[in-house]
CSV table of C-alpha atoms in Angstrom, one decimal:
chain,number,residue,atom,x,y,z
Q,1,UNK,CA,0.0,0.0,0.0
Q,2,UNK,CA,1.4,3.4,-1.0
Q,3,UNK,CA,2.1,5.9,1.8
Q,4,UNK,CA,2.9,9.6,1.8
Q,5,UNK,CA,4.8,11.8,4.2
Q,6,UNK,CA,3.3,15.2,5.0
Q,7,UNK,CA,6.1,16.9,6.9
Q,8,UNK,CA,6.6,14.5,9.9
Q,9,UNK,CA,3.3,12.6,9.5
Q,10,UNK,CA,3.1,9.4,7.3
Q,11,UNK,CA,-0.4,8.5,6.0
Q,12,UNK,CA,-1.3,5.5,3.9
Q,13,UNK,CA,-3.4,5.7,0.7
Q,14,UNK,CA,-6.3,4.0,2.4
Q,15,UNK,CA,-6.2,6.1,5.6
Q,16,UNK,CA,-9.4,8.2,6.2
Q,17,UNK,CA,-7.1,11.1,7.1
Q,18,UNK,CA,-5.6,11.3,3.6
Q,19,UNK,CA,-8.4,13.5,2.1
Q,20,UNK,CA,-7.9,16.2,4.8
Q,21,UNK,CA,-4.1,16.0,4.5
Q,22,UNK,CA,-4.3,16.4,0.7
Q,23,UNK,CA,-6.6,19.4,1.0
Q,24,UNK,CA,-4.3,21.0,3.5
Q,25,UNK,CA,-1.2,20.3,1.4
Q,26,UNK,CA,-3.0,21.8,-1.7
Q,27,UNK,CA,-3.9,25.0,0.2
Q,28,UNK,CA,-0.3,25.4,1.5
Q,29,UNK,CA,1.3,24.3,-1.8
Q,30,UNK,CA,3.2,21.5,0.0
Q,31,UNK,CA,4.5,18.5,-1.8
Q,32,UNK,CA,3.7,15.1,-0.3
Q,33,UNK,CA,6.6,12.6,-0.3
Q,34,UNK,CA,6.0,9.1,-1.5
Q,35,UNK,CA,8.1,6.8,0.7
Q,36,UNK,CA,8.3,3.9,-1.6
Q,37,UNK,CA,12.1,4.4,-1.6
Q,38,UNK,CA,14.4,5.3,1.3
Q,39,UNK,CA,15.0,8.8,0.0
Q,40,UNK,CA,11.4,9.5,-0.8
Q,41,UNK,CA,10.0,11.0,-4.0
Q,42,UNK,CA,8.1,14.4,-4.2
Q,43,UNK,CA,4.6,14.3,-5.5
Q,44,UNK,CA,2.0,17.1,-6.0
Q,45,UNK,CA,-1.6,17.6,-5.2
Q,46,UNK,CA,-4.2,18.4,-7.8
Q,47,UNK,CA,-7.8,19.6,-7.3
Q,48,UNK,CA,-10.0,17.5,-9.6
Q,49,UNK,CA,-13.8,18.2,-9.4
Q,50,UNK,CA,-14.6,18.1,-5.7
Q,51,UNK,CA,-11.7,16.0,-4.6
Q,52,UNK,CA,-7.9,16.3,-4.1
Q,53,UNK,CA,-5.7,13.7,-5.6
Q,54,UNK,CA,-1.9,13.1,-5.3
Q,55,UNK,CA,0.0,12.7,-8.5
Q,56,UNK,CA,3.5,12.0,-9.5
Q,57,UNK,CA,5.7,14.8,-10.8
Q,58,UNK,CA,6.2,14.8,-14.6
Q,59,UNK,CA,8.9,12.3,-15.7
Q,60,UNK,CA,9.3,10.9,-12.2
Q,61,UNK,CA,7.5,7.6,-12.7
Q,62,UNK,CA,10.6,5.5,-13.2
Q,63,UNK,CA,12.1,6.8,-9.9
Q,64,UNK,CA,9.4,5.1,-7.9
Q,65,UNK,CA,9.8,1.5,-6.7
Q,66,UNK,CA,8.5,-1.0,-9.2
Q,67,UNK,CA,5.9,-2.2,-6.7
Q,68,UNK,CA,4.7,1.4,-6.1
Q,69,UNK,CA,1.3,2.5,-7.6
Q,70,UNK,CA,3.1,5.6,-9.0
Q,71,UNK,CA,5.7,3.6,-10.9
Q,72,UNK,CA,5.9,3.7,-14.7
Q,73,UNK,CA,8.6,2.4,-17.0
Q,74,UNK,CA,11.1,5.0,-18.3
Q,75,UNK,CA,9.4,7.1,-21.0
Q,76,UNK,CA,11.9,6.1,-23.6
Q,77,UNK,CA,10.9,2.4,-23.1
Q,78,UNK,CA,7.1,2.9,-22.9
Q,79,UNK,CA,6.7,5.1,-25.9
Q,80,UNK,CA,5.5,8.0,-23.7
Q,81,UNK,CA,8.8,9.8,-24.3
Q,82,UNK,CA,7.7,10.4,-27.9
Q,83,UNK,CA,4.7,12.5,-26.9
Q,84,UNK,CA,5.4,13.8,-23.4
Q,85,UNK,CA,5.9,17.6,-23.4
Q,86,UNK,CA,4.4,18.1,-26.9
Q,87,UNK,CA,1.2,16.0,-27.3
Q,88,UNK,CA,0.9,15.7,-23.5
Q,89,UNK,CA,1.5,18.9,-21.5
Q,90,UNK,CA,1.1,18.7,-17.8
Q,91,UNK,CA,0.8,21.8,-15.6
Q,92,UNK,CA,1.7,20.9,-12.0
Q,93,UNK,CA,0.5,24.2,-10.7
Q,94,UNK,CA,-3.1,23.8,-11.9
Q,95,UNK,CA,-3.0,20.0,-12.1
Q,96,UNK,CA,-4.4,20.2,-15.6
Q,97,UNK,CA,-3.1,18.1,-18.4
Q,98,UNK,CA,-3.6,19.3,-22.0
Q,99,UNK,CA,-3.7,16.8,-24.8
Q,100,UNK,CA,-3.1,17.6,-28.4
Q,101,UNK,CA,-5.0,15.3,-30.8
Q,102,UNK,CA,-4.4,14.6,-34.4
Q,103,UNK,CA,-8.1,13.7,-35.1
Q,104,UNK,CA,-11.2,15.8,-35.2
Q,105,UNK,CA,-13.8,15.9,-32.4
Q,106,UNK,CA,-16.6,17.1,-34.6
Q,107,UNK,CA,-18.7,15.1,-36.9
Q,108,UNK,CA,-17.6,15.3,-40.5
Q,109,UNK,CA,-19.5,14.5,-43.7
Q,110,UNK,CA,-19.6,11.1,-45.3
Q,111,UNK,CA,-16.2,9.8,-46.4
Q,112,UNK,CA,-15.3,6.9,-48.6
Q,113,UNK,CA,-14.3,3.9,-46.6
Q,114,UNK,CA,-10.5,3.2,-46.7
Q,115,UNK,CA,-9.4,0.4,-49.0
Q,116,UNK,CA,-8.2,-2.7,-47.1
Q,117,UNK,CA,-4.5,-3.4,-47.8
Q,118,UNK,CA,-3.9,-6.2,-45.4
Q,119,UNK,CA,-1.0,-4.2,-43.8
Q,120,UNK,CA,-1.0,-3.7,-40.1
Q,121,UNK,CA,-1.9,-0.1,-39.1
Q,122,UNK,CA,0.5,2.1,-37.3
Q,123,UNK,CA,-2.1,4.4,-35.7
Q,124,UNK,CA,-0.2,4.5,-32.5
Q,125,UNK,CA,2.8,6.2,-34.2
Q,126,UNK,CA,2.9,10.0,-34.4
Q,127,UNK,CA,5.5,12.6,-35.0
Q,128,UNK,CA,5.4,13.3,-31.3
Q,129,UNK,CA,3.4,16.6,-31.5
Q,130,UNK,CA,-0.1,15.0,-31.4
Q,131,UNK,CA,-1.9,11.9,-30.1
Q,132,UNK,CA,-3.7,9.5,-32.4
Q,133,UNK,CA,-7.0,8.1,-31.4
Q,134,UNK,CA,-5.5,4.8,-30.3
Q,135,UNK,CA,-2.6,6.7,-28.6
Q,136,UNK,CA,-5.1,8.8,-26.6
Q,137,UNK,CA,-7.0,5.6,-25.5
Q,138,UNK,CA,-3.7,4.0,-24.4
Q,139,UNK,CA,-2.8,7.1,-22.4
Q,140,UNK,CA,-6.2,7.2,-20.7
Q,141,UNK,CA,-6.0,3.5,-20.0
Q,142,UNK,CA,-2.6,4.0,-18.3
Q,143,UNK,CA,-3.8,7.1,-16.4
Q,144,UNK,CA,-6.8,5.1,-15.1
Q,145,UNK,CA,-4.4,2.4,-13.8
Q,146,UNK,CA,-6.0,-0.2,-16.0
Q,147,UNK,CA,-2.7,-1.3,-17.5
Q,148,UNK,CA,-1.7,-3.1,-14.3
Q,149,UNK,CA,-3.4,-5.8,-12.2
Q,150,UNK,CA,-3.3,-6.5,-8.4
Q,151,UNK,CA,-4.8,-9.4,-6.5
Q,152,UNK,CA,-7.2,-7.0,-4.9
Q,153,UNK,CA,-8.9,-6.5,-8.3
Q,154,UNK,CA,-9.6,-10.2,-8.9
Q,155,UNK,CA,-13.1,-10.5,-10.1
Q,156,UNK,CA,-13.8,-6.8,-9.7
Q,157,UNK,CA,-12.8,-5.4,-13.1
Q,158,UNK,CA,-16.3,-5.1,-14.5
Q,159,UNK,CA,-17.2,-2.6,-17.2
Q,160,UNK,CA,-18.8,-0.5,-14.5
Q,161,UNK,CA,-15.3,-0.2,-12.7
Q,162,UNK,CA,-13.4,0.3,-16.0
Q,163,UNK,CA,-15.8,3.1,-17.0
Q,164,UNK,CA,-15.6,4.8,-13.6
Q,165,UNK,CA,-11.8,4.9,-13.7
Q,166,UNK,CA,-11.7,6.1,-17.3
Q,167,UNK,CA,-14.0,9.0,-16.5
Q,168,UNK,CA,-12.0,9.8,-13.4
Q,169,UNK,CA,-8.8,9.8,-15.5
Q,170,UNK,CA,-10.4,12.3,-17.9
Q,171,UNK,CA,-11.4,14.7,-15.0
Q,172,UNK,CA,-8.3,16.9,-15.1
Q,173,UNK,CA,-7.6,16.6,-18.8
Q,174,UNK,CA,-8.4,19.2,-21.6
Q,175,UNK,CA,-8.1,19.2,-25.3
Q,176,UNK,CA,-8.9,21.8,-28.0
Q,177,UNK,CA,-10.2,24.2,-25.4
Q,178,UNK,CA,-12.7,21.9,-23.8
Q,179,UNK,CA,-12.6,19.6,-20.8
Q,180,UNK,CA,-11.9,16.1,-22.1
Q,181,UNK,CA,-14.7,14.6,-20.0
Q,182,UNK,CA,-17.2,16.8,-21.9
Q,183,UNK,CA,-16.3,15.3,-25.3
Q,184,UNK,CA,-15.4,11.8,-24.2
Q,185,UNK,CA,-18.0,9.1,-24.7
Q,186,UNK,CA,-17.7,5.9,-22.6
Q,187,UNK,CA,-20.8,3.7,-22.9
Q,188,UNK,CA,-22.6,2.7,-19.7
Q,189,UNK,CA,-22.8,-0.9,-18.7
Q,190,UNK,CA,-25.7,-2.6,-20.5
Q,191,UNK,CA,-28.8,-3.0,-18.4
Q,192,UNK,CA,-31.9,-4.9,-19.6
Q,193,UNK,CA,-34.3,-2.4,-17.9
Q,194,UNK,CA,-32.8,0.5,-19.9
Q,195,UNK,CA,-32.7,-1.4,-23.3
Q,196,UNK,CA,-36.2,-0.7,-24.4
Q,197,UNK,CA,-36.0,3.0,-23.6
Q,198,UNK,CA,-32.7,3.3,-25.4
Q,199,UNK,CA,-34.1,1.6,-28.5
Q,200,UNK,CA,-37.1,4.0,-28.4
Q,201,UNK,CA,-34.7,7.0,-28.2
Q,202,UNK,CA,-32.6,5.7,-31.1
Q,203,UNK,CA,-35.7,5.2,-33.3
Q,204,UNK,CA,-37.0,8.6,-32.6
Q,205,UNK,CA,-33.6,10.2,-33.1
Q,206,UNK,CA,-33.2,8.5,-36.5
Q,207,UNK,CA,-36.7,9.6,-37.5
Q,208,UNK,CA,-35.9,13.2,-36.5
Q,209,UNK,CA,-32.7,13.2,-38.6
Q,210,UNK,CA,-34.6,11.9,-41.6
Q,211,UNK,CA,-37.3,14.5,-41.2
Q,212,UNK,CA,-34.8,17.3,-41.1
Q,213,UNK,CA,-32.7,15.9,-43.9
Q,214,UNK,CA,-29.6,15.3,-41.7
Q,215,UNK,CA,-27.6,12.2,-41.3
Q,216,UNK,CA,-26.9,10.4,-38.0
Q,217,UNK,CA,-23.8,8.6,-39.3
């Protein structure tokens, strides 16, 4: 379990006192110290929505102990090094991360379907200045902590949990002048009791588009 030192007080990540300690550290602009190594590693506190969260400093993930929740492989090994600082810009003062995307967030007109070539796509590759659609998904997946597994998660990684953590990961992210959460669509977990109402909405929406001469595709 990850623990943090606030001046002379050490508080574990599951300690009920952590929320108050983070709020106080945020107000006083203090940096909690992750004690996963003997020397300790400085973190910072971000205010996301109505809660405070502790985050690792940029480019410090590889300094944490491999068993620490804040650990990440060196950027040059994970591929993050190609986009960090350009496509992904993190402001530790505000806690806001700005993502530059190489795809449009608005609906475009109909386009011809690409011709299948049989070659494997390289949609994760970029010139480092922007994130592709797949690259953005991989980044959010990692930020949500879904790229690692712990025994405590056995049998608990339902779509409800995955969706919850993805939306939380998007809380302090922005792109193209908007909060990422406002343009990110993560489908809810399927529920039979909502299926009929959803189908009714889809039919009425399609009928409306046809009546106004617009396309829903």
